[in-house]
PDB file of C-alpha atoms (C1' of nucleotides) in Angstrom:
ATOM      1  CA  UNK A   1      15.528  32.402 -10.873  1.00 45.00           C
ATOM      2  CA  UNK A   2      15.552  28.443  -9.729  1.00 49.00           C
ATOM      3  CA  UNK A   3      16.303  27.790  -6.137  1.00 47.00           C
ATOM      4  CA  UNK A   4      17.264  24.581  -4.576  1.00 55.00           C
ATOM      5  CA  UNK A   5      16.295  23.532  -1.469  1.00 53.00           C
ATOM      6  CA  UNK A   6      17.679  20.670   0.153  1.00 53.00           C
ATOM      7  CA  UNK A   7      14.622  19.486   2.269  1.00 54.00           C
ATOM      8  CA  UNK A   8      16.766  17.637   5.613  1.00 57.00           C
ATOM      9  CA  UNK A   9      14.528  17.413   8.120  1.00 73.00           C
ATOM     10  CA  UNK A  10      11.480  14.858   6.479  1.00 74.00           C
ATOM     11  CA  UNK A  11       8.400  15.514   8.097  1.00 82.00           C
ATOM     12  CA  UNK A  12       6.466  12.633   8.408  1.00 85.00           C
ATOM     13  CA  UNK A  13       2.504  14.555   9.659  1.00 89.00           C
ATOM     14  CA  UNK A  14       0.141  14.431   7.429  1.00 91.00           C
ATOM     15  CA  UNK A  15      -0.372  17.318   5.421  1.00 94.00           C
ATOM     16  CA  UNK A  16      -3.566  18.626   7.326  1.00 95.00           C
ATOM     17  CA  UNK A  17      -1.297  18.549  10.290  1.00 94.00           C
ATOM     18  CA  UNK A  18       1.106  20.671   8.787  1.00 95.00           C
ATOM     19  CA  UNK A  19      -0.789  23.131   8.122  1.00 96.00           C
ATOM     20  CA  UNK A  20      -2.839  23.606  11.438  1.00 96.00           C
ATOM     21  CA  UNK A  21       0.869  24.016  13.178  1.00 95.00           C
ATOM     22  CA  UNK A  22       1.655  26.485  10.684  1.00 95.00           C
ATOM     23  CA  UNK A  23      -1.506  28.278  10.722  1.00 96.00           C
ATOM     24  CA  UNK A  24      -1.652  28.352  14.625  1.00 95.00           C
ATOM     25  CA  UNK A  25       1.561  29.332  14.682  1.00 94.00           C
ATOM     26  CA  UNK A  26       0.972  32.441  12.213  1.00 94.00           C
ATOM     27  CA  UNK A  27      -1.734  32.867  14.933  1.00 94.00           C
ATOM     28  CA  UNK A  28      -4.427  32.868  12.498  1.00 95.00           C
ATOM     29  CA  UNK A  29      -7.603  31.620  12.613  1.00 95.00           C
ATOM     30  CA  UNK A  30      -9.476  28.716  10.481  1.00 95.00           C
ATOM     31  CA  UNK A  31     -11.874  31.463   9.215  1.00 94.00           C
ATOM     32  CA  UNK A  32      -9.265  34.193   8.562  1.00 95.00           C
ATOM     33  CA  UNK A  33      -7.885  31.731   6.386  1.00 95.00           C
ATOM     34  CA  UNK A  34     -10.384  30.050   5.187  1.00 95.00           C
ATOM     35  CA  UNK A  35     -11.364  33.646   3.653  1.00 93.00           C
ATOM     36  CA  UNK A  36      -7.792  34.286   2.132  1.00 92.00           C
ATOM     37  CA  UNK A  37      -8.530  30.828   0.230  1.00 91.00           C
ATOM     38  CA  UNK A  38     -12.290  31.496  -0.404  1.00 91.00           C
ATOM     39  CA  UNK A  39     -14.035  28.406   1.076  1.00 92.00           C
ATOM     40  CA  UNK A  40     -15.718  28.161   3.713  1.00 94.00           C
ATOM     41  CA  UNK A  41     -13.700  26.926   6.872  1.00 95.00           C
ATOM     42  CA  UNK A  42     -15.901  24.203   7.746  1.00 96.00           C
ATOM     43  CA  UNK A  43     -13.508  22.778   4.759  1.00 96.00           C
ATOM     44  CA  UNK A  44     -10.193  24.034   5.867  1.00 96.00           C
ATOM     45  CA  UNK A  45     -11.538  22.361   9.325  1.00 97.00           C
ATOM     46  CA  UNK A  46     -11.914  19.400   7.327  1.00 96.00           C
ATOM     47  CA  UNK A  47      -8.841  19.799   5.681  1.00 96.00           C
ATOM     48  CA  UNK A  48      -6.761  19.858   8.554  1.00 96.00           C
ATOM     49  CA  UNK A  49      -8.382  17.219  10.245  1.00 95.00           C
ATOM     50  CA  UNK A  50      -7.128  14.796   7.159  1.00 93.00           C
ATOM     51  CA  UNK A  51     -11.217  14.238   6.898  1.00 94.00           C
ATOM     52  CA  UNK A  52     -10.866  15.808   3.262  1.00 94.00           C
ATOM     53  CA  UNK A  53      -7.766  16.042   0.549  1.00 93.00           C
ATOM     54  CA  UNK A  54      -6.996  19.277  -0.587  1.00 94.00           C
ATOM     55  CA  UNK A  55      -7.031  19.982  -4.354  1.00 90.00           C
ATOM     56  CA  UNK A  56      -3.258  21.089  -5.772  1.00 91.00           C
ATOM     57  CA  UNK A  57      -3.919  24.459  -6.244  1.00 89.00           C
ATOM     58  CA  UNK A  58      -5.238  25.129  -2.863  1.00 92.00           C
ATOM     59  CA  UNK A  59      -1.950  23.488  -1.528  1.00 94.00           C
ATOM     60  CA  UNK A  60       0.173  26.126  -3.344  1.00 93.00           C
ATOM     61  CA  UNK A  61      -2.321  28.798  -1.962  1.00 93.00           C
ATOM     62  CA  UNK A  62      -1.959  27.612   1.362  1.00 94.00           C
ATOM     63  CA  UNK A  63       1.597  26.994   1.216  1.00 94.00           C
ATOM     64  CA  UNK A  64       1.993  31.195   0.113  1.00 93.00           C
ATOM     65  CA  UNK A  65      -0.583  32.543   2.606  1.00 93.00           C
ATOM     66  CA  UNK A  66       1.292  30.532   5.370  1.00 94.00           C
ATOM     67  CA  UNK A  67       4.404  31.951   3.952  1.00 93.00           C
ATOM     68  CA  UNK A  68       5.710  27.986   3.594  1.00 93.00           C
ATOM     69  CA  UNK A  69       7.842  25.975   1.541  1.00 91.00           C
ATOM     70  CA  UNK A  70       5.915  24.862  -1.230  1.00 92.00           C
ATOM     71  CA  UNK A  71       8.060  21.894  -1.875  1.00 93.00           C
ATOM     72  CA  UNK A  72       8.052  20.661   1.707  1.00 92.00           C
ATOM     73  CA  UNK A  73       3.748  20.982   1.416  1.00 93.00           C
ATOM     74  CA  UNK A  74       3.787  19.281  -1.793  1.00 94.00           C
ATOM     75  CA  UNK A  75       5.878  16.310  -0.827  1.00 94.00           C
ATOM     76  CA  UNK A  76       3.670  15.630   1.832  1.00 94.00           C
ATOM     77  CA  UNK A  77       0.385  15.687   0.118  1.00 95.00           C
ATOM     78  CA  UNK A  78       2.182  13.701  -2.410  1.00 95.00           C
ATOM     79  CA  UNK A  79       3.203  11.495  -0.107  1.00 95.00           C
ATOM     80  CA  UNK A  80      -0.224  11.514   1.767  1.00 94.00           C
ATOM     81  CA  UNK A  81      -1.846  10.348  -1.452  1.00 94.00           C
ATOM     82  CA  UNK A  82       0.421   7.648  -2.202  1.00 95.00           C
ATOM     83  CA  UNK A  83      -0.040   6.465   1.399  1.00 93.00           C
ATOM     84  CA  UNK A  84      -3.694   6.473   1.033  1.00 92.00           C
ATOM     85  CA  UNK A  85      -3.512   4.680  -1.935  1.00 91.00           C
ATOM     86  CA  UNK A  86      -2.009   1.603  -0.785  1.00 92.00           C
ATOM     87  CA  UNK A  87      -3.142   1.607   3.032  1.00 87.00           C
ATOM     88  CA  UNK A  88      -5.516  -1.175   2.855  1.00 87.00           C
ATOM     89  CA  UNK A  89      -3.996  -3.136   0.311  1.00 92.00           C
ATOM     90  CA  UNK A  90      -2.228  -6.453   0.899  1.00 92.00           C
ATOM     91  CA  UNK A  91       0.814  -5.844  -1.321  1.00 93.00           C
ATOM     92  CA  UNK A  92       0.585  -1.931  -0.600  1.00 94.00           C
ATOM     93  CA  UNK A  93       4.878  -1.536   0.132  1.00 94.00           C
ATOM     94  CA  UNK A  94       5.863  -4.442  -2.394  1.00 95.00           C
ATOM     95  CA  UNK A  95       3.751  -2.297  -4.908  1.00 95.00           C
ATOM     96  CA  UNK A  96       5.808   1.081  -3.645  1.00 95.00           C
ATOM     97  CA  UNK A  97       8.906  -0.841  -4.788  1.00 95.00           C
ATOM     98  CA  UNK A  98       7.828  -1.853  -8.065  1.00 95.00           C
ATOM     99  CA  UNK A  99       6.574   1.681  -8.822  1.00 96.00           C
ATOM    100  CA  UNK A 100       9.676   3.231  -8.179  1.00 95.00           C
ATOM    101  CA  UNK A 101      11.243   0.531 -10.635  1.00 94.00           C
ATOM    102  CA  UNK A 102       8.110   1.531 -13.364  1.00 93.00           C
ATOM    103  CA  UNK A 103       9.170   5.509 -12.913  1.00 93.00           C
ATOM    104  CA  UNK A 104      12.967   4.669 -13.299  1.00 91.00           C
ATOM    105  CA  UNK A 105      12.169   2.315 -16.625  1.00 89.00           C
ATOM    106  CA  UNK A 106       9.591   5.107 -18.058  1.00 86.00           C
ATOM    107  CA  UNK A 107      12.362   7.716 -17.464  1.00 84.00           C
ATOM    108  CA  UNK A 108      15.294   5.419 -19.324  1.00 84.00           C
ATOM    109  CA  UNK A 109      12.734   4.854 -22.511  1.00 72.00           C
ATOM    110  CA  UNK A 110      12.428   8.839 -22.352  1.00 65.00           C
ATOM    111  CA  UNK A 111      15.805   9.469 -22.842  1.00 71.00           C
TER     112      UNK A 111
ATOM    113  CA  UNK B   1      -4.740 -22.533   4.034  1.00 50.00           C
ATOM    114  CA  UNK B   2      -2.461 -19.723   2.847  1.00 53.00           C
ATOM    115  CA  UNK B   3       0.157 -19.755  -0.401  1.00 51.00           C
ATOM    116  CA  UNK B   4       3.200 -17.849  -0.247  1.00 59.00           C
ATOM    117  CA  UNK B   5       4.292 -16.814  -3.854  1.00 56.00           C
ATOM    118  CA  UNK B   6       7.416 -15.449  -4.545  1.00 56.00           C
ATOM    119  CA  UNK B   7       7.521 -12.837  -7.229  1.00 56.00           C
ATOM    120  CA  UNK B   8      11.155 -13.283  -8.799  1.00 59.00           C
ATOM    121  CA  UNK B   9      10.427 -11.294 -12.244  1.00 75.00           C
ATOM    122  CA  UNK B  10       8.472  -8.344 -11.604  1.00 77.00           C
ATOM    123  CA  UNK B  11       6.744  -7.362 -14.596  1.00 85.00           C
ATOM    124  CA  UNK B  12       7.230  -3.329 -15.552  1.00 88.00           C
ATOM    125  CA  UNK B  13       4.413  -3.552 -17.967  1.00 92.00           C
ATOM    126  CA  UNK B  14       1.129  -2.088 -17.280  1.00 93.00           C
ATOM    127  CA  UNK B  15      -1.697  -3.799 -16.136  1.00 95.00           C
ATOM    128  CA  UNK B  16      -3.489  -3.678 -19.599  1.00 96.00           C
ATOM    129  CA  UNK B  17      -0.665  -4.489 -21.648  1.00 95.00           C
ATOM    130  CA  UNK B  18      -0.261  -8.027 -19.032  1.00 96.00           C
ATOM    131  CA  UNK B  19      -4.103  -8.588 -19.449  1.00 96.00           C
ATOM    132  CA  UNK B  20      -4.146  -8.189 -23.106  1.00 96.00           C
ATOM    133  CA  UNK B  21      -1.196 -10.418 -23.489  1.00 95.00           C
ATOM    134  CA  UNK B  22      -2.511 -13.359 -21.660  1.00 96.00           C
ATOM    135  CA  UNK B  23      -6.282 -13.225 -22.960  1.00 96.00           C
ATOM    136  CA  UNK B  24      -3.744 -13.382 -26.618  1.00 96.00           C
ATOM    137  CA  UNK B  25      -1.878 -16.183 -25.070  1.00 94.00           C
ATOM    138  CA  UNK B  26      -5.573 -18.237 -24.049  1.00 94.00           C
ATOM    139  CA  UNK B  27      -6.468 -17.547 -27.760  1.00 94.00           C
ATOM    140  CA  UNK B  28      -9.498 -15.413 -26.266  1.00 95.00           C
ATOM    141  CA  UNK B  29     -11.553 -12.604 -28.311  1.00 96.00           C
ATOM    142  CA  UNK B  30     -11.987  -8.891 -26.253  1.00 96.00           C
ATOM    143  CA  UNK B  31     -16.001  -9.852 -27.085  1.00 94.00           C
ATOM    144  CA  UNK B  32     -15.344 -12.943 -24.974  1.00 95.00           C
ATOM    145  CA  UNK B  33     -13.688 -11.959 -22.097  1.00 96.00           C
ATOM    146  CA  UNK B  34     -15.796  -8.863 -22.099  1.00 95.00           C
ATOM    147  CA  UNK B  35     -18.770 -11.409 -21.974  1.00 94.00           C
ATOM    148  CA  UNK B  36     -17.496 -13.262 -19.262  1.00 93.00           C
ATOM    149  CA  UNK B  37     -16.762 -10.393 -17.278  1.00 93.00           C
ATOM    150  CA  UNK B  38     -20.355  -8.990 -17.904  1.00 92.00           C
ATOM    151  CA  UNK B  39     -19.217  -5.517 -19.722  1.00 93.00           C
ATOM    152  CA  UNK B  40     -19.030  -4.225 -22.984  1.00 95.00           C
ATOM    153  CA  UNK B  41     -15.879  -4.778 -25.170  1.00 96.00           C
ATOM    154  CA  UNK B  42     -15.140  -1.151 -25.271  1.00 96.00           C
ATOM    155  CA  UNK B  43     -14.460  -1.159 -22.182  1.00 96.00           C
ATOM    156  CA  UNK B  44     -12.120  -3.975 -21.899  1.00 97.00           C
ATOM    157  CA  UNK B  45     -10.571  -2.550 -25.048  1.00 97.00           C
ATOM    158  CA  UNK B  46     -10.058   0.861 -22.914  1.00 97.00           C
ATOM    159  CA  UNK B  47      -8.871  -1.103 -19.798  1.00 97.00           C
ATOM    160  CA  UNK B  48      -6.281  -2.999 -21.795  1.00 97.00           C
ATOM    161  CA  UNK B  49      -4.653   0.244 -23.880  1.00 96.00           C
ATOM    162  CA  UNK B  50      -4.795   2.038 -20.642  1.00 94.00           C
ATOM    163  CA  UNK B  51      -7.218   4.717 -21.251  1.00 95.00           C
ATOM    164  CA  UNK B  52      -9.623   3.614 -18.445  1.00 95.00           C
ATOM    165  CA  UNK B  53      -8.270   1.516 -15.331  1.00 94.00           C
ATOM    166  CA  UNK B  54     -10.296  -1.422 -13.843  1.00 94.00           C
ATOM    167  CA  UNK B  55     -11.940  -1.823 -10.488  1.00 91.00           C
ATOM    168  CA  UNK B  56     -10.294  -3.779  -8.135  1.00 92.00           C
ATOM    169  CA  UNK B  57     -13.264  -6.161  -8.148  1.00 90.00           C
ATOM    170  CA  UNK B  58     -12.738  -6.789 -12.414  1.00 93.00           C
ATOM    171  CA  UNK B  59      -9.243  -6.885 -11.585  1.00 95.00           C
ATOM    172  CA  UNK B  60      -9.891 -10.282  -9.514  1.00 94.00           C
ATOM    173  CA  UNK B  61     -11.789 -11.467 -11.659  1.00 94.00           C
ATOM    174  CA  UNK B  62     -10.084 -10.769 -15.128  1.00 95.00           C
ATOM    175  CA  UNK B  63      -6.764 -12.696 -13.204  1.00 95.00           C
ATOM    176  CA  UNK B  64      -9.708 -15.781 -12.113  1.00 94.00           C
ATOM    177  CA  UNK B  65     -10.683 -15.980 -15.989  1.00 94.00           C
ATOM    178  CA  UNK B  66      -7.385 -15.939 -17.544  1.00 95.00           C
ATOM    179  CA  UNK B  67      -5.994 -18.109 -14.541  1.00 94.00           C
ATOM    180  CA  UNK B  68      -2.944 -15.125 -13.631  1.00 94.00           C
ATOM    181  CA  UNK B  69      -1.201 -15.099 -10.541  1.00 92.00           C
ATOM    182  CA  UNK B  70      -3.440 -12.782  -8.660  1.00 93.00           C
ATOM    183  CA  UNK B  71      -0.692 -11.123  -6.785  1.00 93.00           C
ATOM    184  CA  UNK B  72       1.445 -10.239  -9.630  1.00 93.00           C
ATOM    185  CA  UNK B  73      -1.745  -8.618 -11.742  1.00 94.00           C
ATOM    186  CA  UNK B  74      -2.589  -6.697  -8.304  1.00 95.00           C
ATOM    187  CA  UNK B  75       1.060  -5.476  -7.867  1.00 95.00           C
ATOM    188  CA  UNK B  76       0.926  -3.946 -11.406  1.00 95.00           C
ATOM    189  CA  UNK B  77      -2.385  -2.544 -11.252  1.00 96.00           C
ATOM    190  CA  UNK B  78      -1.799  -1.065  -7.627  1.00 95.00           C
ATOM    191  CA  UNK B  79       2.068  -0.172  -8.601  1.00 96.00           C
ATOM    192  CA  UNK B  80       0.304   1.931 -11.914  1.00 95.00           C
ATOM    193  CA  UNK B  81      -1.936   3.521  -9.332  1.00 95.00           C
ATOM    194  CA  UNK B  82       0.859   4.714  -7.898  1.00 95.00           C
ATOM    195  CA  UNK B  83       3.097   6.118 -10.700  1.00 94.00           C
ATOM    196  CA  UNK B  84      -0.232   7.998 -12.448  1.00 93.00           C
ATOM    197  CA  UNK B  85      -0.339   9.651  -9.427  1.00 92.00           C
ATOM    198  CA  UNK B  86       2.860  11.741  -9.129  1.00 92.00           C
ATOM    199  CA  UNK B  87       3.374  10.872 -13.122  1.00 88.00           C
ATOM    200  CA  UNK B  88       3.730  14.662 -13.935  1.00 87.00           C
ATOM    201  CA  UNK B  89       4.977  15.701 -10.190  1.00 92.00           C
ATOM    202  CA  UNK B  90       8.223  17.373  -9.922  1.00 92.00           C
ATOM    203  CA  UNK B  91       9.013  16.157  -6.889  1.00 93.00           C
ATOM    204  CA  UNK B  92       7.306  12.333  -7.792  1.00 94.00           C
ATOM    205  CA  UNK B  93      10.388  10.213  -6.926  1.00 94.00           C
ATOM    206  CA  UNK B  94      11.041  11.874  -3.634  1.00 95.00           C
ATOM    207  CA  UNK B  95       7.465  11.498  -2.596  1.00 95.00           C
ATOM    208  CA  UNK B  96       7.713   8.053  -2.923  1.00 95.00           C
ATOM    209  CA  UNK B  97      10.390   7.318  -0.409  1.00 95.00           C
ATOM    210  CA  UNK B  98       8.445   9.987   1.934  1.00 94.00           C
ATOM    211  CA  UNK B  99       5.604   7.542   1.380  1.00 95.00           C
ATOM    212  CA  UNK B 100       8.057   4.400   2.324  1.00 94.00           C
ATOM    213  CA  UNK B 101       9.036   5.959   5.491  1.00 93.00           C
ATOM    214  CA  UNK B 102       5.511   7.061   6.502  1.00 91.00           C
ATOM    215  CA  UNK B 103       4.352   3.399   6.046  1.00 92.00           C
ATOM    216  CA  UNK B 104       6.969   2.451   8.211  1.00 90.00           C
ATOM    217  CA  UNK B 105       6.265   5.001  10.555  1.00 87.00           C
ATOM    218  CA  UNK B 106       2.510   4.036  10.635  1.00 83.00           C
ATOM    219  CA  UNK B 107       3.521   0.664  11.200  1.00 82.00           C
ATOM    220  CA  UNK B 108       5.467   1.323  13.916  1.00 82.00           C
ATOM    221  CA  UNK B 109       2.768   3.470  15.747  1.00 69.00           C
ATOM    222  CA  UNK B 110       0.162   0.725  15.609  1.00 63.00           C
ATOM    223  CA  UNK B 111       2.414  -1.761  17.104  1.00 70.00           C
TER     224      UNK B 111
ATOM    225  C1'  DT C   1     -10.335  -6.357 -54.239  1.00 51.88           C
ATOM    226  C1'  DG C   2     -14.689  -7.054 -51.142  1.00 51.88           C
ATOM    227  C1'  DT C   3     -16.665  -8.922 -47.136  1.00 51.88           C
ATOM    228  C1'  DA C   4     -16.623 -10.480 -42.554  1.00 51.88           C
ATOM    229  C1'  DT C   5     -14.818 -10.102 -38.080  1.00 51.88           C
ATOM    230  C1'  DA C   6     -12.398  -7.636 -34.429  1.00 51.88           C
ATOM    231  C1'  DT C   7     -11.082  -3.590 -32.277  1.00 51.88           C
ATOM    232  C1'  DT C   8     -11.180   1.394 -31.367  1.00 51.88           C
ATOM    233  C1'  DT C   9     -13.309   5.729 -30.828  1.00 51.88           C
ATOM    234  C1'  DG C  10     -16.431   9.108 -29.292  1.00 51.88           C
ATOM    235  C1'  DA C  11     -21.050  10.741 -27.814  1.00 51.88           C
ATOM    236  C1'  DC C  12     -24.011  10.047 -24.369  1.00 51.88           C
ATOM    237  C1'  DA C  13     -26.454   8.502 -19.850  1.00 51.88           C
ATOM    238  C1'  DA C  14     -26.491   6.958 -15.184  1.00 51.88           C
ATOM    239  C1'  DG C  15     -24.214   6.516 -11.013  1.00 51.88           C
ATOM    240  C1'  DT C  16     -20.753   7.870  -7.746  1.00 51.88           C
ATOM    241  C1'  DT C  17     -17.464  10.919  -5.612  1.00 51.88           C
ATOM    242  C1'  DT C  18     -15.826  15.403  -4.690  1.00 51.88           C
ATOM    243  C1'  DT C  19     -16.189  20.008  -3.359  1.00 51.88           C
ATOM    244  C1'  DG C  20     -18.584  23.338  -1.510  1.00 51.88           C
ATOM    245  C1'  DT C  21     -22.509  25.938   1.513  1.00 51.88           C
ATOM    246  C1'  DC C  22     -25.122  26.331   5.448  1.00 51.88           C
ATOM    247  C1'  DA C  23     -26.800  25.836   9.981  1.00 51.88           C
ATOM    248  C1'  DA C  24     -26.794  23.492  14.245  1.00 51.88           C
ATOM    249  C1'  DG C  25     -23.929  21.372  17.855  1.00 51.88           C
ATOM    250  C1'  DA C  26     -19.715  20.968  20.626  1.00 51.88           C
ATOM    251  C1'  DT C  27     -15.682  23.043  22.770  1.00 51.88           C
ATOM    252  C1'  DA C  28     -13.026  26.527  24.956  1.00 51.88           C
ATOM    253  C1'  DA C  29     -12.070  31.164  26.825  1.00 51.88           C
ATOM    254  C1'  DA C  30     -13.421  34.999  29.356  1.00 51.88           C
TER     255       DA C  30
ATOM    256  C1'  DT D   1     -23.195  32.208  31.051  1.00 51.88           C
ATOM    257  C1'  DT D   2     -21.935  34.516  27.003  1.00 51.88           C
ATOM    258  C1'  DT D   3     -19.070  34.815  23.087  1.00 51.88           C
ATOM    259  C1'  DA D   4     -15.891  33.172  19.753  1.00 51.88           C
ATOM    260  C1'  DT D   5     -13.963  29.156  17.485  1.00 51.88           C
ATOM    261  C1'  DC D   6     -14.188  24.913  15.578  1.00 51.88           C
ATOM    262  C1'  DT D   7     -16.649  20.547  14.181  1.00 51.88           C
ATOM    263  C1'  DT D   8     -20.270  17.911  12.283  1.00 51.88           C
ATOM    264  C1'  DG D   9     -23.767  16.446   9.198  1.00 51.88           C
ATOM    265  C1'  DA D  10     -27.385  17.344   5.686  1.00 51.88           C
ATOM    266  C1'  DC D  11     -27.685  18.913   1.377  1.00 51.88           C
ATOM    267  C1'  DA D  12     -26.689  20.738  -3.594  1.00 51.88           C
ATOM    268  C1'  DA D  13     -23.859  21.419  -7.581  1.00 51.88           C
ATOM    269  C1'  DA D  14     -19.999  20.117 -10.211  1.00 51.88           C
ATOM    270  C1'  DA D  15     -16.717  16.848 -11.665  1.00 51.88           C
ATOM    271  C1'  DC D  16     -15.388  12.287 -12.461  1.00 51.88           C
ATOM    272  C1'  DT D  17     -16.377   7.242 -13.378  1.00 51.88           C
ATOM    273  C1'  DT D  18     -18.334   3.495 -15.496  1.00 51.88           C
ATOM    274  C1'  DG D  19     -21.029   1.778 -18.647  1.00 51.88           C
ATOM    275  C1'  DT D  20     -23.901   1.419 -23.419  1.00 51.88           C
ATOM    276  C1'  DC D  21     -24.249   2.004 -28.106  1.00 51.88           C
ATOM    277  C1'  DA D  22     -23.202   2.931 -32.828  1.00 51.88           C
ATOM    278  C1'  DA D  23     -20.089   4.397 -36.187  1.00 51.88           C
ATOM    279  C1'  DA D  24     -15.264   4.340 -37.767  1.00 51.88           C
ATOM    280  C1'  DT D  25     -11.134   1.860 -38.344  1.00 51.88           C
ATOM    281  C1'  DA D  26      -8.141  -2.029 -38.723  1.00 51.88           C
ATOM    282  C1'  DT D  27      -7.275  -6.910 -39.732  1.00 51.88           C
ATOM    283  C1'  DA D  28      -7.796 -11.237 -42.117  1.00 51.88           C
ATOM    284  C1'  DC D  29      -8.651 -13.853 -45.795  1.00 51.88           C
ATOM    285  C1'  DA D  30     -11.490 -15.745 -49.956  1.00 51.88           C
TER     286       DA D  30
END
DNA sequence: TGTATATTTGACAAGTTTTGTCAAGATAAA
DNA sequence: TTTATCTTGACAAAACTTGTCAAATATACA
């Protein structure tokens, strides 16, 4: 089965934000989840704290332990990286533009 | 002083198929431009077909040597940055407008 | 064709970044 | 203060990057 879910509401925390609200508000604890995802939570600390990226697959992990939407998580790391990507740089949103031009063009030469 | 150039014709190829095109254009040998820019030629050769990217700092200096607009090479090689990143993401394009609005948002904080 | 020149490929090494562990330090609650 | 939670930083191991080199392939042209 394929659902659809029409994401409304965009949320613009980071990801590490995200998922200290939702942890919090599951009432669990950095180490009770940091077990469920076997690290150590000196890295889910880090995680949350935006001082570290998580990895995909610990997203999706996170996302089911939290009982979250996995698309809403994954936009927002997504997004995260793409906004980390261009922060410093000069032409960072003319860049944004111009990608979204290259992905439309690579998807018409596709098809 | 300070330039402003207006980018009319943004270019959708990738970095290395613009850098390969102009060292053609100046007549210039992958040995030589490898030479100048103090690496071997595989590498250039890689950089060029895409299978490695450059460092921002080659980057410069590849658009110095083959006298390029540096803004326009930069846009492509930050604007391919971008698209490998959410190149095999399902939910790629949407990211990228998250991104927009979280560079706007970021913007808006600092002021 | 053969030979020279140019480019590509892949194995490898060195350097850097990432991802994690651990223990000590800081913070907060009781 | 004591106890539990979270943060920080030093360190190690693994993964990724960036480069060299040599062999393989492609291109040009006598």
């Amino acid at each position: 089965m394929t659902s659809f879910v029409k994401i409304k509401y965009i949320n613009l925390k980071t990801t590490g934000e995200i998922i200290r609200e939702k942890r919090e508000e599951k009432g669990l604890l950095l180490r009770e989840l940091a077990a469920s995802l076997k690290i150590d939570s000196a890295i889910l600390s880090k995680l949350e704290r935006g001082e570290r990226k998580p990895a995909k697959e610990q997203l999706i992990k996170i996302a089911k332990l939290l009982g979250m939407n996995k698309k809403e998580l994954v936009l927002s790391w997504l997004s995260d990286k793409i906004v980390f990507d261009i922060a410093d740089e000069e032409y960072g949103v003319e860049a944004l533009k111009i990608a979204e031009k290259k992905i439309e063009y690579l998807k018409k030469k596709k098809s």
